[in-house]
PDB file of C-alpha atoms in Angstrom:
ATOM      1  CA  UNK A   1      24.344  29.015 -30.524  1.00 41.00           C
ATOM      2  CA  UNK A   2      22.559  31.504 -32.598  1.00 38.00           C
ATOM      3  CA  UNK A   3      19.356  28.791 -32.778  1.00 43.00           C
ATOM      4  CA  UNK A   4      19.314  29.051 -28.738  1.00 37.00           C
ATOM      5  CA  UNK A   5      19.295  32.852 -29.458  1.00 36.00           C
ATOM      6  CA  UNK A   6      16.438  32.817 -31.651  1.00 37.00           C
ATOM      7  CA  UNK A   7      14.829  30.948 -29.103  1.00 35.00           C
ATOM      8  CA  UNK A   8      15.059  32.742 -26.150  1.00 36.00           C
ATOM      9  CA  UNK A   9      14.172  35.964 -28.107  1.00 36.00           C
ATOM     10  CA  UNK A  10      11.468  34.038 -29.363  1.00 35.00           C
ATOM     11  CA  UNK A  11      10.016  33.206 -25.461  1.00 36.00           C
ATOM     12  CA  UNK A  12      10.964  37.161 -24.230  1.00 39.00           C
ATOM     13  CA  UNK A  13       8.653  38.180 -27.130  1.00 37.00           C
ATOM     14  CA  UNK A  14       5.971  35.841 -26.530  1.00 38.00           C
ATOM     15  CA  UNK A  15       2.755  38.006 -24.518  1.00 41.00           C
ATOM     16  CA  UNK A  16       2.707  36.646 -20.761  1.00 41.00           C
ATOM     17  CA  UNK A  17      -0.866  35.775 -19.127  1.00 45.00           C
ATOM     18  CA  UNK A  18      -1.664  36.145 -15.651  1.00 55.00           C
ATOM     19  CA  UNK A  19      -2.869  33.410 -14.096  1.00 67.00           C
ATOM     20  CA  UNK A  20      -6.337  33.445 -11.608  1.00 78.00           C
ATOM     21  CA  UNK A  21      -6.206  35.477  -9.439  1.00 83.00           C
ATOM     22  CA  UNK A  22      -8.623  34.983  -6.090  1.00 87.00           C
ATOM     23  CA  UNK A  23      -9.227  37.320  -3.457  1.00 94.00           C
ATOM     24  CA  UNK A  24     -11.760  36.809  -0.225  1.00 96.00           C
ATOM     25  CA  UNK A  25     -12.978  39.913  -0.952  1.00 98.00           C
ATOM     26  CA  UNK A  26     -14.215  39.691  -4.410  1.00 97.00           C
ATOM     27  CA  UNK A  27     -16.557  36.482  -4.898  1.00 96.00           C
ATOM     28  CA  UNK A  28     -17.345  37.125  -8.370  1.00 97.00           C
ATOM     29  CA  UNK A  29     -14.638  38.046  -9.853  1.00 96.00           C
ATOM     30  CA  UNK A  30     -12.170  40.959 -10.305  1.00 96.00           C
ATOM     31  CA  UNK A  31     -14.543  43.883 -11.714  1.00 98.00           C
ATOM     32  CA  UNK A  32     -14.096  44.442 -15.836  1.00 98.00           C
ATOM     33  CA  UNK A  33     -13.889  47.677 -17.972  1.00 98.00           C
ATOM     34  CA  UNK A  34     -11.729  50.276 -16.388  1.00 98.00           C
ATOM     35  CA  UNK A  35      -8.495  51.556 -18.210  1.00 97.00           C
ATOM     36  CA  UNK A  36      -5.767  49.596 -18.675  1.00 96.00           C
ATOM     37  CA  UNK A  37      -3.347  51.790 -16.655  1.00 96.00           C
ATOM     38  CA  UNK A  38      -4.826  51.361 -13.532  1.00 98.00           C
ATOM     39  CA  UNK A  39      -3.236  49.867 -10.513  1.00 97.00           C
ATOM     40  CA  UNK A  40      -4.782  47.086  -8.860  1.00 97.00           C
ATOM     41  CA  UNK A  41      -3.938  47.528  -4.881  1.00 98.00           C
ATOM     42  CA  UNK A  42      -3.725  44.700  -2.959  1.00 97.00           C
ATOM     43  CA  UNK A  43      -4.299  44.698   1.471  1.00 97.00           C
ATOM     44  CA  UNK A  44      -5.306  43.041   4.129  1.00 97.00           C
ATOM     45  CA  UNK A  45      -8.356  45.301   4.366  1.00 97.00           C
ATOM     46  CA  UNK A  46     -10.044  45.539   1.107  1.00 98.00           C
ATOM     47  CA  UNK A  47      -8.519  45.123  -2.634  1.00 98.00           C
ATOM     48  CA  UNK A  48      -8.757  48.678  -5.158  1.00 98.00           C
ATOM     49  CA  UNK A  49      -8.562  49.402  -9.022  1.00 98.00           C
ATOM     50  CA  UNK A  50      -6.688  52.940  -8.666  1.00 98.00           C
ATOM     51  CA  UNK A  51      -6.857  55.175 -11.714  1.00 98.00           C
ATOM     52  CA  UNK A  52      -4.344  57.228 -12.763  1.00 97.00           C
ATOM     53  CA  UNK A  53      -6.525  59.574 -14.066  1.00 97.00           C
ATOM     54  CA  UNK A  54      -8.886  60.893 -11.900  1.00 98.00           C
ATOM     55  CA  UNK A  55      -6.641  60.227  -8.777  1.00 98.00           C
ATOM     56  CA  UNK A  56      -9.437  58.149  -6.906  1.00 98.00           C
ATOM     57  CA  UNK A  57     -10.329  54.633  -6.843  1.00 99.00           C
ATOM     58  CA  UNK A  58     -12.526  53.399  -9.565  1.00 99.00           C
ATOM     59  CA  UNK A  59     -13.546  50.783  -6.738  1.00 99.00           C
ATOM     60  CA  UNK A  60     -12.793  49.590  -3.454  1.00 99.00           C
ATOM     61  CA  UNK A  61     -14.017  46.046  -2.442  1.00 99.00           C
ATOM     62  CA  UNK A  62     -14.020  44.624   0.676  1.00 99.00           C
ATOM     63  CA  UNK A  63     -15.552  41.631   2.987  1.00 98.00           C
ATOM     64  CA  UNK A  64     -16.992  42.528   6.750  1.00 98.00           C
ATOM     65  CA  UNK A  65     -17.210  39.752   9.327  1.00 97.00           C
ATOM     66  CA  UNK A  66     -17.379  39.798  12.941  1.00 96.00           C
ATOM     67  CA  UNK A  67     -13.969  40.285  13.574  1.00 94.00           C
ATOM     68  CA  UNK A  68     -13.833  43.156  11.636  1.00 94.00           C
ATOM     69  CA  UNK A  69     -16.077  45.383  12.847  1.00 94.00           C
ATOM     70  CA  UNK A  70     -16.467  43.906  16.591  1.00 89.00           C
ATOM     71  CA  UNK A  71     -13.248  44.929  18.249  1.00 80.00           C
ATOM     72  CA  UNK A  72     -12.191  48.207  19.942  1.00 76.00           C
ATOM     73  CA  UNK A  73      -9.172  48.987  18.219  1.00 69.00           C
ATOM     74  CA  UNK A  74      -8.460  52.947  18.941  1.00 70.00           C
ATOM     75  CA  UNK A  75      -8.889  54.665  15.074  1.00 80.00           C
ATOM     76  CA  UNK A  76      -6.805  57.285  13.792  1.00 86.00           C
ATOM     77  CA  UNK A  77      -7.309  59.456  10.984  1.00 91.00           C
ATOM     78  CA  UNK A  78      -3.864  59.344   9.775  1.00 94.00           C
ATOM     79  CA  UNK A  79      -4.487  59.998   6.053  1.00 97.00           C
ATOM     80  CA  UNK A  80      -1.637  60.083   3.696  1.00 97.00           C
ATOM     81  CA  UNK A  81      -0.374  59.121   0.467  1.00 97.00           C
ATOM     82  CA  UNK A  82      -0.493  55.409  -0.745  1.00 98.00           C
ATOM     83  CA  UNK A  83       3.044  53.958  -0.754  1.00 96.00           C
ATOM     84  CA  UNK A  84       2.319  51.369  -3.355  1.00 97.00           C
ATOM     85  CA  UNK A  85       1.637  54.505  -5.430  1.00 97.00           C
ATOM     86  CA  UNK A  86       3.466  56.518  -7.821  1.00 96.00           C
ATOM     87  CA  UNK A  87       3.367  60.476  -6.394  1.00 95.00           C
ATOM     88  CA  UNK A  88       1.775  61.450  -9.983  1.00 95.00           C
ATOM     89  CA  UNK A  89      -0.900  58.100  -9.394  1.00 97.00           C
ATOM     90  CA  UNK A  90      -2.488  59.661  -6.148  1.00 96.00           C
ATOM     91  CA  UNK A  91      -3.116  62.586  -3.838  1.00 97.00           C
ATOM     92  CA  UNK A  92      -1.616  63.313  -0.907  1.00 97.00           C
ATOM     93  CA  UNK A  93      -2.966  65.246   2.336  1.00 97.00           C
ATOM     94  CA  UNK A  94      -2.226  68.797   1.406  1.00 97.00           C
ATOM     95  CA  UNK A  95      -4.268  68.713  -2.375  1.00 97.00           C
ATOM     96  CA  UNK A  96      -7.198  68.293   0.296  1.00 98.00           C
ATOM     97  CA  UNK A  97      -5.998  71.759   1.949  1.00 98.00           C
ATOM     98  CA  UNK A  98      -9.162  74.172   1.682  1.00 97.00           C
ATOM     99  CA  UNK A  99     -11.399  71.799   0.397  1.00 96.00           C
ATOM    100  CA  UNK A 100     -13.854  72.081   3.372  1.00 96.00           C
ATOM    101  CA  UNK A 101     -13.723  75.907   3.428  1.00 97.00           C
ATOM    102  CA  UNK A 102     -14.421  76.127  -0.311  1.00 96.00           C
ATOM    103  CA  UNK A 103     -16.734  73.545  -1.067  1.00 97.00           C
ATOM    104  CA  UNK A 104     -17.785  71.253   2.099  1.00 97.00           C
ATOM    105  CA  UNK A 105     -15.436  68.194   0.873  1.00 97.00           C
ATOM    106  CA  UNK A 106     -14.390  66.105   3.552  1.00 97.00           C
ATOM    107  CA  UNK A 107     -12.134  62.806   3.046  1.00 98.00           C
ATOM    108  CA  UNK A 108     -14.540  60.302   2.912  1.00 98.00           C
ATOM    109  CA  UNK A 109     -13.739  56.667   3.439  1.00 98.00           C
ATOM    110  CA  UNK A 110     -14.967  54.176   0.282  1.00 99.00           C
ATOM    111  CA  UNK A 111     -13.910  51.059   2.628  1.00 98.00           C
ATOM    112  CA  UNK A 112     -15.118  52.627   6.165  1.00 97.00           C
ATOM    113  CA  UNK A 113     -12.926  53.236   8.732  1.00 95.00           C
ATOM    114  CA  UNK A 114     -15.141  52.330  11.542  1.00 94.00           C
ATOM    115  CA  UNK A 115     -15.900  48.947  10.154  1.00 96.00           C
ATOM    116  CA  UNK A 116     -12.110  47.571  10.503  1.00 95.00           C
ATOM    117  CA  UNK A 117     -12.218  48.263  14.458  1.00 92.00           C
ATOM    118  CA  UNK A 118     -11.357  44.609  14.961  1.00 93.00           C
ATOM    119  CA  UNK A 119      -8.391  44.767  12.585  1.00 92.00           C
ATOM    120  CA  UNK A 120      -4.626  45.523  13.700  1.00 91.00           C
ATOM    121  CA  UNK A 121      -4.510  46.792   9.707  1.00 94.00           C
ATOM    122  CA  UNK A 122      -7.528  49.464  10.063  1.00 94.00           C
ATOM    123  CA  UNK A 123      -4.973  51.853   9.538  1.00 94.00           C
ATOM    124  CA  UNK A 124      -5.042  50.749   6.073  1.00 96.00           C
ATOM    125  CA  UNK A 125      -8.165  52.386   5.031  1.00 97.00           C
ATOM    126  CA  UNK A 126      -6.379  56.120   5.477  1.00 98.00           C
ATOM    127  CA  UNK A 127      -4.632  55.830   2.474  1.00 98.00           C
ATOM    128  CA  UNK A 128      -5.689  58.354   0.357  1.00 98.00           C
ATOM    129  CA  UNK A 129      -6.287  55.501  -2.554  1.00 98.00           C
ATOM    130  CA  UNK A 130      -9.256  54.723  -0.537  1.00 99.00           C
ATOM    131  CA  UNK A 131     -10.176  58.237   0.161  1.00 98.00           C
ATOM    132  CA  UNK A 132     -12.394  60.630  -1.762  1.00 99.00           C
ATOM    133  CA  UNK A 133     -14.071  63.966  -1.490  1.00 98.00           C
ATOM    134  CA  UNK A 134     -17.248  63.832  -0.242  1.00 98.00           C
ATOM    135  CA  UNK A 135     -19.595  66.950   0.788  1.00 98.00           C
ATOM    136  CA  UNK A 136     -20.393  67.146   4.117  1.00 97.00           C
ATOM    137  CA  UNK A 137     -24.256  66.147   3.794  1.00 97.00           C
ATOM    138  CA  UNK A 138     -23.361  63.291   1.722  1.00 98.00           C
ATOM    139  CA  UNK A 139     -20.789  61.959   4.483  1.00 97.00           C
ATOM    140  CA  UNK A 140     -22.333  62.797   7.694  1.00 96.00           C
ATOM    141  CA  UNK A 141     -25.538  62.037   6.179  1.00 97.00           C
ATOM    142  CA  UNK A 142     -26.595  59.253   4.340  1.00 98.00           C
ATOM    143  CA  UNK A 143     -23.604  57.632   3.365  1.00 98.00           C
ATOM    144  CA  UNK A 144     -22.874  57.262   7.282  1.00 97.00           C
ATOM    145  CA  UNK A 145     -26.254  55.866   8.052  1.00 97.00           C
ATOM    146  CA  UNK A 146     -25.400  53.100   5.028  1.00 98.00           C
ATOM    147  CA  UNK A 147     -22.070  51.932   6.596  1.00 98.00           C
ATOM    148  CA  UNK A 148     -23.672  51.375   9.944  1.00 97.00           C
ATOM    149  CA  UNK A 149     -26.677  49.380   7.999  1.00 97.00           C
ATOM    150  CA  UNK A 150     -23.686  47.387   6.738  1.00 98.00           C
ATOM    151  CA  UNK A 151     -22.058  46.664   9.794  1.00 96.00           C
ATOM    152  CA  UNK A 152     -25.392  45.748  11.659  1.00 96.00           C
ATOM    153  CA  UNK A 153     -25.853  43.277   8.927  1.00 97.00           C
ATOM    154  CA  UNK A 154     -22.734  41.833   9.502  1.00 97.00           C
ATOM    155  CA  UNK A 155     -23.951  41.538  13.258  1.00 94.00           C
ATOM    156  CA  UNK A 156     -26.853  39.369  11.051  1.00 94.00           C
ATOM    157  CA  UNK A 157     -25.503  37.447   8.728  1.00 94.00           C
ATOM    158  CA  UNK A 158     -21.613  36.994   9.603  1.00 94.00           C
ATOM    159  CA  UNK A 159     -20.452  37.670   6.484  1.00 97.00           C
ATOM    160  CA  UNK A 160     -20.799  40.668   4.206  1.00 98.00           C
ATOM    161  CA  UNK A 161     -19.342  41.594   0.791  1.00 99.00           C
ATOM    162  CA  UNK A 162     -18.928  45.105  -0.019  1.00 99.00           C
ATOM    163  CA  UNK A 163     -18.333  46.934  -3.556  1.00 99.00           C
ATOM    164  CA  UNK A 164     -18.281  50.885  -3.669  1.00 99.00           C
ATOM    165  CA  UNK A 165     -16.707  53.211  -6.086  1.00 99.00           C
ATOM    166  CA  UNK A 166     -17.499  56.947  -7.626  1.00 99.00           C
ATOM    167  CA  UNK A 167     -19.956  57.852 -10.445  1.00 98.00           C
ATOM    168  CA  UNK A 168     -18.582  61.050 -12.912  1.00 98.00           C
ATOM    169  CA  UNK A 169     -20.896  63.026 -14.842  1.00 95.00           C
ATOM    170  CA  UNK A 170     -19.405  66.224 -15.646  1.00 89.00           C
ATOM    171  CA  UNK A 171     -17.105  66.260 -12.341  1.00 84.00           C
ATOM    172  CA  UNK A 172     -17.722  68.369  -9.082  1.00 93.00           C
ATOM    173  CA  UNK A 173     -15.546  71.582  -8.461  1.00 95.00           C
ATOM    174  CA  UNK A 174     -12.333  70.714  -7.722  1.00 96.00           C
ATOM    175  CA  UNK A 175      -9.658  70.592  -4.937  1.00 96.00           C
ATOM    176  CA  UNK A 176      -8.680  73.860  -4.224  1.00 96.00           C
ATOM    177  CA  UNK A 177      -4.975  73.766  -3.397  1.00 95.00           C
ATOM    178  CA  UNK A 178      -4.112  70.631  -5.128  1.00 96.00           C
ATOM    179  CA  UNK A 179      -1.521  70.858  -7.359  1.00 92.00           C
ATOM    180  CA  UNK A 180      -2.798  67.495  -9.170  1.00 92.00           C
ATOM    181  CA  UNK A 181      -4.701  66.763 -11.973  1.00 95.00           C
ATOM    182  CA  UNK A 182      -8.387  64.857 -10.465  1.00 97.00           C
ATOM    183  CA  UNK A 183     -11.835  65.419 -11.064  1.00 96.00           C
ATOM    184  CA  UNK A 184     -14.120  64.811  -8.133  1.00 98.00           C
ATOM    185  CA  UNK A 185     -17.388  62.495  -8.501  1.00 98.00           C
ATOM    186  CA  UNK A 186     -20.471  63.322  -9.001  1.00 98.00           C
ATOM    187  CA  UNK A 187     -22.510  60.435  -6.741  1.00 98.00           C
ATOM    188  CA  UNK A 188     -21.459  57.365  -5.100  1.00 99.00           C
ATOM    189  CA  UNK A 189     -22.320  53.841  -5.443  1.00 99.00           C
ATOM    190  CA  UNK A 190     -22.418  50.887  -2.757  1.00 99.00           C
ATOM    191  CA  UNK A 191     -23.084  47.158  -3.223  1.00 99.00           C
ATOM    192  CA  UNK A 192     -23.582  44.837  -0.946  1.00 98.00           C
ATOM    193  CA  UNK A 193     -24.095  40.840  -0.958  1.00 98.00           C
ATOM    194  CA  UNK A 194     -24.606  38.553   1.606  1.00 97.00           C
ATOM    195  CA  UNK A 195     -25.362  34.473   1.374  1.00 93.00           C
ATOM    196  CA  UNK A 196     -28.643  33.404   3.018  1.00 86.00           C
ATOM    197  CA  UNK A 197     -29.426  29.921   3.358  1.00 86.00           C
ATOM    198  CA  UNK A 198     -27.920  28.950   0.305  1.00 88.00           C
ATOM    199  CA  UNK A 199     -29.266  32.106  -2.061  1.00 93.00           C
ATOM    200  CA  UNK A 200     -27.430  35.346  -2.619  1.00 96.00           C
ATOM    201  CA  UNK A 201     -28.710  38.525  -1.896  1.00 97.00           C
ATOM    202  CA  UNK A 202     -27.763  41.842  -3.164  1.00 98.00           C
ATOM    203  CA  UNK A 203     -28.871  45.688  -2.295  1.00 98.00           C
ATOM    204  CA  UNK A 204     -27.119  48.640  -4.435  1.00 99.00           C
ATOM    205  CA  UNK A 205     -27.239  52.085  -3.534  1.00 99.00           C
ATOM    206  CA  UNK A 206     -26.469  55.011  -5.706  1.00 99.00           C
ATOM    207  CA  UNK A 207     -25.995  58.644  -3.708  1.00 99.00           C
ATOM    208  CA  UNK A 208     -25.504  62.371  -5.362  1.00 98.00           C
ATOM    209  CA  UNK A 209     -22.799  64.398  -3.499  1.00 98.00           C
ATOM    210  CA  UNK A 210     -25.894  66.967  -3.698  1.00 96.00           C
ATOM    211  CA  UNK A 211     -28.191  64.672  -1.375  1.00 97.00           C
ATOM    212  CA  UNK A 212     -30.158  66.159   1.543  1.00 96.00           C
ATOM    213  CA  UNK A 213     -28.531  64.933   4.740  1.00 91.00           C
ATOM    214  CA  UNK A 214     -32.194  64.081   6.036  1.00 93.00           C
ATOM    215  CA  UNK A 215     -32.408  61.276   2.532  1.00 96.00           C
ATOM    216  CA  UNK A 216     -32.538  57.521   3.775  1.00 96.00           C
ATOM    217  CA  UNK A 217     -30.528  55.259   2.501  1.00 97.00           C
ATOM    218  CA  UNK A 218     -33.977  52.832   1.093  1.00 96.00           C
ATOM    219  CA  UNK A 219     -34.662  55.769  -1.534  1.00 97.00           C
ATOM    220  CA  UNK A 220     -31.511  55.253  -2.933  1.00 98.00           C
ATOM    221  CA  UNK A 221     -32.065  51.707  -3.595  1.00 98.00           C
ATOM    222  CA  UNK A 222     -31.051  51.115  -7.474  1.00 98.00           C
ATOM    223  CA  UNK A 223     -30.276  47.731  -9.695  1.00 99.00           C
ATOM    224  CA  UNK A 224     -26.529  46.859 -10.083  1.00 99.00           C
ATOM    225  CA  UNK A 225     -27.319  46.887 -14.166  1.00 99.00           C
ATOM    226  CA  UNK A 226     -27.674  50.795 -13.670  1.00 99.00           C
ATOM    227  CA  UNK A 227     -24.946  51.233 -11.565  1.00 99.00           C
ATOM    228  CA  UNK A 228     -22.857  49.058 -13.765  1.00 98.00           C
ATOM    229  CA  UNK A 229     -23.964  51.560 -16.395  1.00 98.00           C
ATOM    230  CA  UNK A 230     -23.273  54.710 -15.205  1.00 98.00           C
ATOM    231  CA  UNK A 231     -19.889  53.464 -14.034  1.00 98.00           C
ATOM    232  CA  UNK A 232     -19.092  51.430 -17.200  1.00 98.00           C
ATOM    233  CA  UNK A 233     -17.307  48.629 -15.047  1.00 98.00           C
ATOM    234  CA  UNK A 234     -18.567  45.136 -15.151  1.00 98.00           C
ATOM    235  CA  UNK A 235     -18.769  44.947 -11.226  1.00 98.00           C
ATOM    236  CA  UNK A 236     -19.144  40.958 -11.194  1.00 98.00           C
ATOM    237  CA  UNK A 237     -18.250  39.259 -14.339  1.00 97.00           C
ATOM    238  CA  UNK A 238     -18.902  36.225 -12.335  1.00 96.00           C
ATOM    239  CA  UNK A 239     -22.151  37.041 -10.759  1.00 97.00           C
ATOM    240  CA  UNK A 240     -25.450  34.734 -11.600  1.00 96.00           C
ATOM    241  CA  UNK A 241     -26.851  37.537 -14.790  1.00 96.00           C
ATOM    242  CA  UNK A 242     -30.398  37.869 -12.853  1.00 97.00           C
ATOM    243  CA  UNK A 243     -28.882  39.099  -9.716  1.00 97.00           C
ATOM    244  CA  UNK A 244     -27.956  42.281 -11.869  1.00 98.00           C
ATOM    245  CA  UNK A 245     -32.037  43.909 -12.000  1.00 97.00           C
ATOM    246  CA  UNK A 246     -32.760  42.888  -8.204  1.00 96.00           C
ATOM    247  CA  UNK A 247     -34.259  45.675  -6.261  1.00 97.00           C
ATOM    248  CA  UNK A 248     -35.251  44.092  -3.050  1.00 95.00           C
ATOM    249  CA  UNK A 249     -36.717  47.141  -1.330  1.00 96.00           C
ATOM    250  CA  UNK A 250     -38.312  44.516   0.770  1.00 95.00           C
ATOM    251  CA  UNK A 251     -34.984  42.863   2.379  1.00 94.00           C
ATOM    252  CA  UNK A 252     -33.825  46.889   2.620  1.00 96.00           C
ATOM    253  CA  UNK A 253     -37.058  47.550   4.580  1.00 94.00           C
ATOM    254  CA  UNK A 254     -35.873  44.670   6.959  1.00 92.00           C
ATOM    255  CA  UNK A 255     -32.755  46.227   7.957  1.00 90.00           C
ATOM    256  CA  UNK A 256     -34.636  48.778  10.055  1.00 72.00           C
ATOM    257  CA  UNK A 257     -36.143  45.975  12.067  1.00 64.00           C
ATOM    258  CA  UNK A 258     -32.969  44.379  12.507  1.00 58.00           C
ATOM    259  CA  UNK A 259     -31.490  46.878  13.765  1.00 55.00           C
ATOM    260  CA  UNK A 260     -33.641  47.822  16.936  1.00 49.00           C
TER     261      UNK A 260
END
């Protein structure tokens, strides 16, 4: 008896290793370097790494085809807190209470609302996991203009992948009536992939929450090595190593013609 008990102690003690774990929105690979306490979220929608910390999602990925973003399902902007979260892990509507008033914030979609028209689980992108604060240039600006690029090029190419996440510096002001400890992002990064005849292509976009509303989205055209840098997450640990220093201003430049 007390051998079997040594035993099973033995196994309870013994670390336990996830297995692989694959997800159609994440090609290559589950994104490497943020802390250890954050909570990897799970939908139908898009997949998240929320941290605990600054109360926003370190990144949101998500893949766009046609069904996605071609349907006419009616969108409402019913923010609140994520369920799968702890209260002290996440906001919830009223910390956003003021925020345009004092400082222009407005809840800003990381996976966009508009592009999941075609999706009975659209809904899903309200949850303020997937939510940050986002002045009003930036979101009605720029950043807008990008999302419709992306969903046009789903129109293209049938399939689009989608990584996007926030950048901290020194942090923006704060949320004025939130009774939660956050710190807002300084900029904004997007990257997206699609497969084209057999080669991978990749565009990433870094944005300032200070950005004139009249910026394109081409002059924010960066390499995913910088992003990768400034964010200090390994965005595709499985991701071919040259891909990482593409700046294909002249596939960006094509979007324009695509689109008209």
């Amino acid at each position: 008896m007390r051998n079997l008990l040594l035993i099973v102690v033995t196994l309870v003690a013994l670390p336990i290793h996830a297995g692989e774990i694959h997800c159609k929105h994440l090609p290559f690979g589950i994104p490497e370097g943020t802390p250890e306490t954050n909570d990897l979220v799970f939908r139908s929608c898009y997949v998240l790494s929320s941290n605990d910390d600054t109360k926003f999602a370190d990144w949101v990925a998500y893949r766009l085809t046609l069904t996605e973003v071609g349907g006419e399902v009616a969108l409402d902007r019913n923010f609140r807190a994520d369920e799968l979260l702890k209260p002290e892990e996440t906001l919830e509507p009223e910390d956003y209470d003021g925020a345009f008033a004092a400082h222009t914030y407005h809840k800003g979609h990381l996976a966009p609302l508009a592009s999941f028209k075609g999706t009975p689980y659209a809904s899903e992108v309200n949850y303020l996991s997937n939510i940050v604060p986002q002045r009003a240039t930036l979101n009605g600006g720029p950043w807008r203009v990008l999302e419709d690029a992306v969903r046009e090029l789903v129109r293209v190419h049938r399939t689009v992948w989608v990584i996007t996440g926030p950048i901290y510096d020194d942090g923006e002001s704060a949320l004025p009536e939130s009774d939660e400890m956050h710190l807002v992002p300084d900029a904004f990064f997007k990257v997206i992939i699609v497969e084209e005849a057999g080669e991978t292509r990749v565009a990433a976009f870094l944005m300032e929450q200070e950005i004139p509303g009249g910026t394109h989205y081409s002059d924010c055209l960066v390499t995913i090595a910088e992003i990768q840098a400034l964010a200090g997450i390994t965005l595709f640990p499985e991701m071919e190593a040259g891909l990482l220093a593409v700046k294909d201003e002249v596939w960006v430049a094509e979007w324009r013609r695509d689109a008209n």
